[in-house]
Coordinates of C-alpha atoms and ligand atoms in Angstrom, one line a residue:
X838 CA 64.0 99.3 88.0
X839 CA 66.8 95.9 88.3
X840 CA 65.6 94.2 91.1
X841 CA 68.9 93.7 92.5
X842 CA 70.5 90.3 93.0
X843 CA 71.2 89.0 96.6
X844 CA 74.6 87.6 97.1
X845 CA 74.9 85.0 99.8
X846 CA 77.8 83.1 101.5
X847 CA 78.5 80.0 102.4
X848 CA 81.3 77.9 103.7
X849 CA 84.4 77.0 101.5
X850 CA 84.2 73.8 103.2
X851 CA 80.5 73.0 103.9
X852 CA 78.4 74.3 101.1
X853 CA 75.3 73.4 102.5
X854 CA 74.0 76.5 104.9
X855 CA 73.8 80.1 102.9
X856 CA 74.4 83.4 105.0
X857 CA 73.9 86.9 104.9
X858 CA 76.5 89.5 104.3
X859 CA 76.2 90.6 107.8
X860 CA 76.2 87.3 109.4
X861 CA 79.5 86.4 107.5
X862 CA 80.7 89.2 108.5
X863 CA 80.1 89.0 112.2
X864 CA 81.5 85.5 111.9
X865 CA 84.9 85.5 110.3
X866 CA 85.5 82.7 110.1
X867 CA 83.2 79.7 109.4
X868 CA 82.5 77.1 112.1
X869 CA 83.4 73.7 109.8
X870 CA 86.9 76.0 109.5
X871 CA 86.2 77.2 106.5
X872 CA 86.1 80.7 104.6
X873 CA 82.8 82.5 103.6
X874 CA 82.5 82.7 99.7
X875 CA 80.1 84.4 97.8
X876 CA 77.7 82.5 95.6
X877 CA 78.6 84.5 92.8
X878 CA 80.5 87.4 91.9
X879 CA 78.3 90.1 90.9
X880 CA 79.5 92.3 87.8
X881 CA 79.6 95.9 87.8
X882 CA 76.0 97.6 87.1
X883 CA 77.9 101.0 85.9
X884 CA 80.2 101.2 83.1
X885 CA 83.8 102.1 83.7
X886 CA 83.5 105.1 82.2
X887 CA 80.6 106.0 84.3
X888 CA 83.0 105.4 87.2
X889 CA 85.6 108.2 85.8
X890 CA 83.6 111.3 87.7
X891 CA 83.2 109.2 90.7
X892 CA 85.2 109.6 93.9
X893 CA 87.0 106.8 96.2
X894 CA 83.7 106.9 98.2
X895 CA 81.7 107.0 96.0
X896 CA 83.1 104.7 93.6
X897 CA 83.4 102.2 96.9
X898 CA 79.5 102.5 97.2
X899 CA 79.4 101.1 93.7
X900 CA 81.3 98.1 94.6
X901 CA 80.2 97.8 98.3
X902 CA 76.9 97.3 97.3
X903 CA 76.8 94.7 94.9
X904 CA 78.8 92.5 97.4
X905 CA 76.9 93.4 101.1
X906 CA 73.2 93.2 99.5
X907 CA 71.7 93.1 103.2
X908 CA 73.2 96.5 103.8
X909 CA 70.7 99.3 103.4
X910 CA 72.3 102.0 101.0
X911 CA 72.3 104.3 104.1
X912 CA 73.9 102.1 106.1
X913 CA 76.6 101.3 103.6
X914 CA 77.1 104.9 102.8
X915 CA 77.7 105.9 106.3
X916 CA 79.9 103.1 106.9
X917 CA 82.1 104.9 103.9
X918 CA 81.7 107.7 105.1
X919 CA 83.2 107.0 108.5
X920 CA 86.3 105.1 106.8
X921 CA 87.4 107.0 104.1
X922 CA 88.0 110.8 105.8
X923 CA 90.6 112.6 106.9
X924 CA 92.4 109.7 108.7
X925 CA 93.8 109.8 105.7
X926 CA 96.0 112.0 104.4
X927 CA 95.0 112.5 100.8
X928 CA 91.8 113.3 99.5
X929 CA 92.2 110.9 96.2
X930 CA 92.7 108.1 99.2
X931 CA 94.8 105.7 96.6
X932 CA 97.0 107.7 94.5
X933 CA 98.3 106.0 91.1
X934 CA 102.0 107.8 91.1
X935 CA 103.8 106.8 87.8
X936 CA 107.4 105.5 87.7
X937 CA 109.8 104.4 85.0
X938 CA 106.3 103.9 82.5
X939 CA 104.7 101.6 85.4
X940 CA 101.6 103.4 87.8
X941 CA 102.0 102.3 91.3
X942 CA 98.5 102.6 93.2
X943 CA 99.7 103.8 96.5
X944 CA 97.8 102.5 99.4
X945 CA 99.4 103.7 102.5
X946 CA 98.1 107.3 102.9
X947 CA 95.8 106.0 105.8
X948 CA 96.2 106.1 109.5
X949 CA 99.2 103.3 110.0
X950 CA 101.0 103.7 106.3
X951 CA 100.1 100.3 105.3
X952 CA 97.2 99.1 103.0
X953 CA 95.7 97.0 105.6
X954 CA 94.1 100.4 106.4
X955 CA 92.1 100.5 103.1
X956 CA 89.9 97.6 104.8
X957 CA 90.6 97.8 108.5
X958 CA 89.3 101.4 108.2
X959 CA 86.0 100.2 107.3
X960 CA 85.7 96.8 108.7
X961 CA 85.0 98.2 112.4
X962 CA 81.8 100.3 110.8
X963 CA 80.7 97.1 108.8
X964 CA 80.7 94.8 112.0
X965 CA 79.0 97.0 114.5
X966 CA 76.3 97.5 111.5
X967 CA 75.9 93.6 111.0
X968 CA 76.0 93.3 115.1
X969 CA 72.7 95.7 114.5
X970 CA 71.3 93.9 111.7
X971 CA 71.6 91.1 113.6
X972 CA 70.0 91.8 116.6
X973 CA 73.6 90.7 118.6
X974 CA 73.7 92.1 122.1
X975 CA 77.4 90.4 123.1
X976 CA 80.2 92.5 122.9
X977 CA 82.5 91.9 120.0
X978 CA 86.0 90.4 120.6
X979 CA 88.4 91.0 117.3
X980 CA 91.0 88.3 118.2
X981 CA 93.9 88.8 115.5
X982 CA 97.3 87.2 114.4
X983 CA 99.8 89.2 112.8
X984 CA 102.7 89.4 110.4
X985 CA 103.2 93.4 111.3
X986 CA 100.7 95.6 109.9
X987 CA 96.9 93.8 110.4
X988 CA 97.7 94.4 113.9
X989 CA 98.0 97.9 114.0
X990 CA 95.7 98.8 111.2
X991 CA 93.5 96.8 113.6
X992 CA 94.1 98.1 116.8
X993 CA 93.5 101.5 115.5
X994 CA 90.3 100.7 113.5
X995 CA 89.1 99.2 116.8
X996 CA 90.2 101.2 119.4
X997 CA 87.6 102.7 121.7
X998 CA 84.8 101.7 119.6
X999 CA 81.9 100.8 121.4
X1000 CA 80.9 97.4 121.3
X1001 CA 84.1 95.3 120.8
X1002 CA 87.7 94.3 122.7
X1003 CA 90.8 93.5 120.4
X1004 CA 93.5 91.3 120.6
X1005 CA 96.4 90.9 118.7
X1006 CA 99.1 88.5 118.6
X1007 CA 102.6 89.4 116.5
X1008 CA 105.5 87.3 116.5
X1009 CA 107.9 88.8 118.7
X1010 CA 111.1 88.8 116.5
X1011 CA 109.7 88.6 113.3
X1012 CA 107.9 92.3 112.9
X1013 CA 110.4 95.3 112.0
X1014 CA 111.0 97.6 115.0
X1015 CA 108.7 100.4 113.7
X1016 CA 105.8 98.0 113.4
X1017 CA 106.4 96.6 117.2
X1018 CA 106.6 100.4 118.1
X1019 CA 103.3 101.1 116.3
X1020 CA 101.1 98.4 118.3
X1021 CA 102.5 98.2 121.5
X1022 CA 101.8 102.3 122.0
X1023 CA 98.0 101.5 121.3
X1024 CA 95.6 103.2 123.2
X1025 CA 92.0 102.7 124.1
X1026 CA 90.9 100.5 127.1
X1027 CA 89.4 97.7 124.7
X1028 CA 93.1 97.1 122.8
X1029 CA 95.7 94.0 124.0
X1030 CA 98.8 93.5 121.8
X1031 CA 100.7 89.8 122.8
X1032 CA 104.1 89.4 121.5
X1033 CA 104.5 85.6 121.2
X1034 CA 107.4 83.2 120.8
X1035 CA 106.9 81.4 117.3
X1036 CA 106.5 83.0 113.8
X1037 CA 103.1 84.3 111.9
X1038 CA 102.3 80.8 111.0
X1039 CA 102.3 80.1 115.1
X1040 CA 99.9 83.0 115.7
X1041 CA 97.8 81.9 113.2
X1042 CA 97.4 78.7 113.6
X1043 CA 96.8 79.8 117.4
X1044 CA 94.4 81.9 116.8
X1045 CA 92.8 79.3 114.4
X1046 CA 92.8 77.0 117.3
X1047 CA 90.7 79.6 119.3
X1048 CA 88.5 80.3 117.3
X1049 CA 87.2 76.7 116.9
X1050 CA 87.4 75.8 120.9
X1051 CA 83.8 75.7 121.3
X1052 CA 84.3 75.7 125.8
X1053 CA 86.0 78.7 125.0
X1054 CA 83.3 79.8 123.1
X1055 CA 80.7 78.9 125.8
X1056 CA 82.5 80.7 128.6
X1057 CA 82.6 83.4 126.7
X1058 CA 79.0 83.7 125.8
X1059 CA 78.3 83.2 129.3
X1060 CA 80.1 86.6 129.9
X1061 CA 78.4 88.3 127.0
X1062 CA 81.2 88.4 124.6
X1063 CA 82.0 86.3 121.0
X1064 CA 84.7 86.1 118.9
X1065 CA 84.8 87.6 115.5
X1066 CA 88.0 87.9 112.9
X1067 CA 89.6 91.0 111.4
X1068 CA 92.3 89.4 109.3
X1069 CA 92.6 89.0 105.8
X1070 CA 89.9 85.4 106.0
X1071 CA 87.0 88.1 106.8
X1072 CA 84.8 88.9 103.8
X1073 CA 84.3 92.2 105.4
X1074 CA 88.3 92.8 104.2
X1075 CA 88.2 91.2 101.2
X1076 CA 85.0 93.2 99.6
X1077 CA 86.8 96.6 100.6
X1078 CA 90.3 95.6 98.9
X1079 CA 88.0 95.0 95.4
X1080 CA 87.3 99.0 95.6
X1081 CA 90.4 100.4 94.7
X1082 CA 91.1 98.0 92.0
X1083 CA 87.8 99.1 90.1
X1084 CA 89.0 103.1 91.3
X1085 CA 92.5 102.4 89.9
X1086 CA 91.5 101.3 86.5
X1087 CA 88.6 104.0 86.3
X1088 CA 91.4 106.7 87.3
X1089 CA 93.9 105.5 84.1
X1090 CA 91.3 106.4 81.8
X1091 CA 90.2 109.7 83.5
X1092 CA 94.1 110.5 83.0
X1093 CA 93.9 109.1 79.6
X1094 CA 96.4 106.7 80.1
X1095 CA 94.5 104.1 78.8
X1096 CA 91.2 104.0 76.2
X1097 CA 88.4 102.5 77.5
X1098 CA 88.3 98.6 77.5
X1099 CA 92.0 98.1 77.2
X1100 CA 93.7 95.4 79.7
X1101 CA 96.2 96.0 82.4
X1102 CA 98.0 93.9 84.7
X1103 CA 98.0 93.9 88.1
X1104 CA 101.0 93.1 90.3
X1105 CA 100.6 92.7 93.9
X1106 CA 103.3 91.7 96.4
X1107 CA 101.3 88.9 97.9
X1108 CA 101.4 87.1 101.9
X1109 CA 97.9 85.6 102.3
X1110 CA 96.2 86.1 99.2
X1111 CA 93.7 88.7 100.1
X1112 CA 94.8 91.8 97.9
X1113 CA 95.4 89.8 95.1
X1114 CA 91.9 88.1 95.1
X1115 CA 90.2 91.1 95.7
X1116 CA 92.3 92.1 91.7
X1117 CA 90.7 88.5 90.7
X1118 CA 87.4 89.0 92.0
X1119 CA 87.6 93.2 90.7
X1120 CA 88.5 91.2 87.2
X1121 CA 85.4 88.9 87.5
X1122 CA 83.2 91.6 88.4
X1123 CA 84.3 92.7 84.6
X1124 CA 87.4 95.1 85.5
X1125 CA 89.5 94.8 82.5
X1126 CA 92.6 93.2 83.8
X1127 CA 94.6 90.7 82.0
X1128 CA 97.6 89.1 84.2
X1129 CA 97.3 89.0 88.0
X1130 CA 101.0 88.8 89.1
X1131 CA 101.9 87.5 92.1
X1132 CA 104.8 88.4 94.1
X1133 CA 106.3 86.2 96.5
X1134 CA 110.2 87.2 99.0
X1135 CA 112.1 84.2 99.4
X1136 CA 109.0 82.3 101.3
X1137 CA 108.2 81.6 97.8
X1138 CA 105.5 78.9 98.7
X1139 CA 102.7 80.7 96.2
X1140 CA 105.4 80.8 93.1
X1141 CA 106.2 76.8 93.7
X1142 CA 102.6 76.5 93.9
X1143 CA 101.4 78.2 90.6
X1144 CA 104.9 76.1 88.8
X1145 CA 104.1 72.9 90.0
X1146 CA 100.3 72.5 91.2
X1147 CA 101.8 71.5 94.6
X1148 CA 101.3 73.6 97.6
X1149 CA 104.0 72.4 100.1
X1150 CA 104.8 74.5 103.4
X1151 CA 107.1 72.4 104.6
X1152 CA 110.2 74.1 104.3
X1153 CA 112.7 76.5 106.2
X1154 CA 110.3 79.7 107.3
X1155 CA 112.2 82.6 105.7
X1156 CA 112.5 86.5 108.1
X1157 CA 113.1 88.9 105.0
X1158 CA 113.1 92.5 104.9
X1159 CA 109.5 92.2 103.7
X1160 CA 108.1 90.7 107.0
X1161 CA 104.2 91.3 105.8
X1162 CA 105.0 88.6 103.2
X1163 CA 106.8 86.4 105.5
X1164 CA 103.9 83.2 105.2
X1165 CA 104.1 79.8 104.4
X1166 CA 100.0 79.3 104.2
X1167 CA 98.1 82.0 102.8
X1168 CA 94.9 81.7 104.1
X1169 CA 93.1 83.0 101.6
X1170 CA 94.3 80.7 98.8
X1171 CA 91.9 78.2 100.0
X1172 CA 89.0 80.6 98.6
X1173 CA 90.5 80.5 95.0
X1174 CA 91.0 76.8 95.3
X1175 CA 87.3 76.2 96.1
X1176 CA 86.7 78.3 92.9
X1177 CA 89.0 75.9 90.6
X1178 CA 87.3 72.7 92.4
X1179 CA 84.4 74.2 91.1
X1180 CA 82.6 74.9 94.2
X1181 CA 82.7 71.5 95.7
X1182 CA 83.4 72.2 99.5
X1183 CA 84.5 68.4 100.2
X1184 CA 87.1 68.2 97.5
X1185 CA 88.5 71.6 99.0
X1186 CA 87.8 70.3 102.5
X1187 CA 90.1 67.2 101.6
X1188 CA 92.8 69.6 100.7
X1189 CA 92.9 71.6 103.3
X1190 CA 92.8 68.6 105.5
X1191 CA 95.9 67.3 103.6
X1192 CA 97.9 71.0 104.7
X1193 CA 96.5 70.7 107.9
X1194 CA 98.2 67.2 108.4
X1195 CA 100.8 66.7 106.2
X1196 CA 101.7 70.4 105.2
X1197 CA 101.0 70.0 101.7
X1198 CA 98.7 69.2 98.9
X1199 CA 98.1 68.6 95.2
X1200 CA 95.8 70.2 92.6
X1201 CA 94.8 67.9 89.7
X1202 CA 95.7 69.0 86.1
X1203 CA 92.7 70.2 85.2
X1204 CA 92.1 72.8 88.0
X1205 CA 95.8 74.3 87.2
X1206 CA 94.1 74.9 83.8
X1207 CA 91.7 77.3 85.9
X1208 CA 94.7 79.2 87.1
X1209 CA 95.9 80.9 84.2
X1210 CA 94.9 84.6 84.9
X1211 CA 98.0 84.1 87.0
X1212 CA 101.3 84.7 87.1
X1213 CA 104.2 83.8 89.9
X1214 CA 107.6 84.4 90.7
X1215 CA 109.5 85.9 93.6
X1216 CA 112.5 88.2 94.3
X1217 CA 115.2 87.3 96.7
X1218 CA 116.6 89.3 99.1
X1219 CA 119.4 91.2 96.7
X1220 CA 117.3 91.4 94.1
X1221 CA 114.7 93.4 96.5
X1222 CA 117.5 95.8 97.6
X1223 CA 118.7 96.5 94.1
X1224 CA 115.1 97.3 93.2
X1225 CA 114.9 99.7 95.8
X1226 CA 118.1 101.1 94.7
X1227 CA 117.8 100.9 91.0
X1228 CA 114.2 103.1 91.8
X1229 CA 115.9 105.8 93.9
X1230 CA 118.9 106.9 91.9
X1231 CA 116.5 106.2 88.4
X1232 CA 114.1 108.4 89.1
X1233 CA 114.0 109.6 93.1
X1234 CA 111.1 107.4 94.2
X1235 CA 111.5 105.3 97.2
X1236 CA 110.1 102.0 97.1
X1237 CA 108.9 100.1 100.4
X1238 CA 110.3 96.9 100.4
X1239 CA 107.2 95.1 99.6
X1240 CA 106.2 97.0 97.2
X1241 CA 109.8 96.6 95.6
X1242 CA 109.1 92.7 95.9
X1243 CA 106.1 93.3 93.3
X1244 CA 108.4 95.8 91.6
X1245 CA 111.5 93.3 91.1
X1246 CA 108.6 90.1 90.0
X1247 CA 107.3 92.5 87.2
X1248 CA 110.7 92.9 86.1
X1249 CA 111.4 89.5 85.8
X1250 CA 107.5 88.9 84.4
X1251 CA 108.0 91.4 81.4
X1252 CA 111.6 89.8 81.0
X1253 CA 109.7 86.5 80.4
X1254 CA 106.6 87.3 78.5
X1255 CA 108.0 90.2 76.6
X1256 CA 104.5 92.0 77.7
X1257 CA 104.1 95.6 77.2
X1258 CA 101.1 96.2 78.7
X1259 CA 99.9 99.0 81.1
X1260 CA 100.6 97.8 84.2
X1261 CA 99.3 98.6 88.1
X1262 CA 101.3 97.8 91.0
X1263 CA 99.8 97.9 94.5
X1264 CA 102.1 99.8 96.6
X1265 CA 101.8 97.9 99.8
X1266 CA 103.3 100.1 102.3
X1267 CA 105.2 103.4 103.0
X1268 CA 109.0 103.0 102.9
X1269 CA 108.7 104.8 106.1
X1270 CA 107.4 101.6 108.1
X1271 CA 110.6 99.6 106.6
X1272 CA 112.6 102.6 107.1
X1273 CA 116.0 100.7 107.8
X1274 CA 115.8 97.8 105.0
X1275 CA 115.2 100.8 102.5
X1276 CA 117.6 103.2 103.4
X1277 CA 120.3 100.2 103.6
X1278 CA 119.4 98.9 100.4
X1279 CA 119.7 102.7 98.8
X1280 CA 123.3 103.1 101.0
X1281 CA 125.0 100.6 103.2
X1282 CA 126.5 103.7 105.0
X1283 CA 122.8 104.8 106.5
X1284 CA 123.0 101.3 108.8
X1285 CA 124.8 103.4 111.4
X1286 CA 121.6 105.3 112.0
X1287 CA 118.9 105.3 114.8
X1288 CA 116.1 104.3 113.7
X1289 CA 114.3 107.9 113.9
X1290 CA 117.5 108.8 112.3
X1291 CA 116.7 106.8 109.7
X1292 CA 113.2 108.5 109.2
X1293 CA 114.7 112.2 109.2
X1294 CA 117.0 110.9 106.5
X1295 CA 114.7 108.8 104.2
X1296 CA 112.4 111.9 104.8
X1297 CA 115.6 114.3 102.8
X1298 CA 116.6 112.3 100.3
X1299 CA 112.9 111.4 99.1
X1300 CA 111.7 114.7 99.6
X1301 CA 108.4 113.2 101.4
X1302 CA 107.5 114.5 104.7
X1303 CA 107.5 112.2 107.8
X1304 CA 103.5 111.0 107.8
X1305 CA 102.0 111.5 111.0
X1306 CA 101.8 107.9 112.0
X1307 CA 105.2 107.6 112.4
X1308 CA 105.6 111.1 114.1
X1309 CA 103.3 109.8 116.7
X1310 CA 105.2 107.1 117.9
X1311 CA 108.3 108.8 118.5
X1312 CA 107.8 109.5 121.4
X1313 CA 104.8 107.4 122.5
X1314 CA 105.0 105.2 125.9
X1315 CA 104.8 101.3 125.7
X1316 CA 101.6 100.2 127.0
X1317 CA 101.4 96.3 126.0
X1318 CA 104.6 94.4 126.9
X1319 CA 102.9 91.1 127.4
X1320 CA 104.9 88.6 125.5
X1321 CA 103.9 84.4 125.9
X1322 CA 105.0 80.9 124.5
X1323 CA 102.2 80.3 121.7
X1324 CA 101.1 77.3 124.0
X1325 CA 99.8 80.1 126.5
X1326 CA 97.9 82.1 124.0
X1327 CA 94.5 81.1 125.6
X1328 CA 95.3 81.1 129.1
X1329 CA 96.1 85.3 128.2
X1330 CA 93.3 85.8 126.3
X1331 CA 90.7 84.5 129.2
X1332 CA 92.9 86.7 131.3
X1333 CA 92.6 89.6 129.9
X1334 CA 88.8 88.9 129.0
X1335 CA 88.6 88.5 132.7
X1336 CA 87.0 85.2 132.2
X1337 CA 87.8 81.9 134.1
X1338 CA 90.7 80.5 136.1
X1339 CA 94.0 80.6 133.4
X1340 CA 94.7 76.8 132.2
Ligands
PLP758 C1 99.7 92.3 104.4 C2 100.7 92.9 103.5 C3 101.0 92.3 102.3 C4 100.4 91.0 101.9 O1 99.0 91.1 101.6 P1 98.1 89.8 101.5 O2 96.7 90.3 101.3 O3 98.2 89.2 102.9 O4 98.6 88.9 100.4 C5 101.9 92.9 101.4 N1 102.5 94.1 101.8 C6 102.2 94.7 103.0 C7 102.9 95.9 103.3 C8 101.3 94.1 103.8 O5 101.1 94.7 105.0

């Protein structure tokens, strides 16, 4: 028997102390700021064609595993188990659909039609696990920022599960109405969904600044509560988002579509960088993938960045029709630039520092040499409607308007490389959460339209039923109506922790 190899974490910014899978986990975020990294990236123990029988759960034990080595297999399994059921709505879980020659690798069949559910399905089982493991007796806290759909892929992994409280902050006028709708319907006693004044960038950055107020921390423990993370920084998202990149690649060649060992590309219409490093870190683990692509709206910080070396966030902040995308620091670049500094925490530390101060910094030469297993450009606003367009009347599919982001860069990518390779693109989202953006960009006429209107409409003229998420919410009372300047966000979070006298 392989005596299997343990993978530990440690800080992106503070190499020095090693944890568990469980403990980075439970911690989110590191306290020195930093993001928790594995030591290495373990390679698949099964070839891929020994993956082509295997199921999504199956198939995400395989991957699970290799990553969380403190989990016991029955623990990991039954976290699966839990996740991937009939919250969603197709057995396969991630269905490759294929369109004008190109496979699109839908991940929105789960409970809030967007592909934060692949991960914030799980993440729930993983934490109360590693709360377990861990011998943790305070309750949980998942405090959250979000562009539109963490929140509510959140909120409902959380909800009413024992052990944990959840808040979420979304900027108030920068989350389509559908996605508003979605969280502030939430149920469960343990959810709180804060609209704030400010854009994502604001919510994070306040959330950020929670996290690391160690008086906050303390009043908190005093009460019997801690903070963890559920966005895209937790490794206990990332690991997840590796699954269905291995599942995709094993499903081409069950469908023949591919003969075993031959690269693909991968596009992924990209905010904080956390799908698309899952497709980098599902390459190192021995996936055979040859271009990530990464696909930027008009907040094109990440396509700058690969062009020039120079990450630079100060510019005008962009609302598109792709508000998931809407990001001028992607948090979870910093983990690929520790990679390319060669795991030297201070040099990325120093970095980091820089964008923390001056909104910018600069890679040398020879870690831009390290970045060439990507590629990056953007689409603008047109360009994302025509592709939406173009999609429907070519061939009848309806595109999300993320997902035709990724769909308009890999336009523009084969246009410039002339590559003809099989490509995936990860479908982000169901057209049915951008419902207006999409059915404008098909016909300017449908702008008349309610927004439920809208849904019947898309729902006839793509010949897709209305998923249950959004029928839900049709009629659904608001719950959370708390909205607050982001200088408030802690006074409202002791509040409704019941902690404290509000500052
Ligand atoms: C979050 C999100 C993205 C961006 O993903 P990252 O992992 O943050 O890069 C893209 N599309 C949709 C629909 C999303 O919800």
């Amino acid at each position: 028997m392989v005596r299997k190899m343990e993978v530990l974490y440690s800080s992106t910014r503070d190499s020095g102390k090693c944890v568990t899978a469980s403990q980075a986990i439970l911690k989110g975020l590191s306290e020195d700021g930093g993001l928790f990294v594995p030591d290495h990236i373990p390679t698949l123990s099964c070839s891929m064609r020994d993956l082509v029988g295997k199921n999504y759960q199956d198939t995400a034990y395989e991957v699970m595993k290799l990553f969380l080595t403190d989990f016991t297999e029955e623990e990991l399994k039954n976290c699966i188990a839990r996740a991937y059921d009939s919250k969603f709505d197709t057995e396969v879980i991630a269905p490759l659909v294929e369109a004008e020659g190109t496979y699109y690798l839908e991940l929105f069949h789960g409970a809030t039609i967007a592909f934060k559910d692949m991960a914030l399905s799980i993440l729930p089982h993983l934490m109360i696990t590693s709360a377990k493991k861990n011998h943790v007796e305070n309750d949980i806290v998942i405090l959250t920022a979000t562009s539109g759909d963490t929140g509510k892929a959140a909120l409902s992994g959380f909800a009413d599960v024992e052990g944990t409280k959840i808040i979420v902050f979304y900027p108030k006028n920068g989350v389509s109405p559908i996605q508003e709708k979605q969280m502030v319907t939430q149920k469960g006693d343990n959810t709180f969904v804060v609209g704030i004044h400010g854009n994502f960038d604001d919510a994070q950055t306040g959330v950020k600044t929670l996290f690391n107020d160690r008086q906050l921390a303390e009043e908190m423990a005093a009460h019997g509560l801690q903070f963890s993370s559920a966005n895209s920084i937790n490794i206990g998202r990332l690991v997840p988002q590796v699954v269905y990149y291995v599942y995709a690649y094993a499903q081409l060649l069950k469908e023949d579509k591919i003969q075993d060992g031959e690269q693909i590309n991968v596009v992924v219409p990209t905010g904080n960088f956390g799908n698309i490093l899952a497709a980098f870190y599902a390459k190192n683990m021995g996936v055979p993938i040859n271009k990530l692509i990464c696909a930027s709206n008009e907040n094109k910080v990440l396509y700058d960045f690969f062009m020039t070396g120079d990450y630079d966030r100060n510019r005008e902040f962009k609302l598109t029709s792709s508000p998931s995308m809407d990001i001028l620091i992607s948090s979870n670049l910093e983990r690929l630039i520790y990679r390319i500094a060669g795991g030297d925490a201070e040099k990325n530390a120093g970095l980091m520092k820089a964008l923390s101060e001056q909104g910018s910094y600069q890679i040398t030469d020879e870690m831009r040499e390290q970045l060439a297993d990507f590629y990056g450009n953007f689409a603008d606003e047109k360009e994302t409607a025509d592709r939406i367009r173009e999609m429907y009347e070519d061939t009848g599919y309806v595109l999300d308007t993320h997902t035709a982001v990724a769909s308009a860069v890999y336009q523009k990518y084969v246009s410039d490389t002339k590559d003809s390779i099989k490509t995936v693109i990860a479908s982000t989202a169901s057209p049915f959460k951008f419902t207006r953006s999409v059915m404008k960009a098909i016909d300017e006429k449908y702008d008349s339209l309610s927004d439920f209107e809208l849904v019947d409409e898309l729902s006839k003229i793509g010949n897709v039923d209305v998923p249950k998420a959004i029928e839900e919410i049709r009629t659904a009372p608001v719950i959370h109506d708390t909205v607050c300047d982001k200088t408030e966000m802690k006074a409202v979070v002791k509040r409704f922790l019941g902690i404290g006298q509000a500052e």
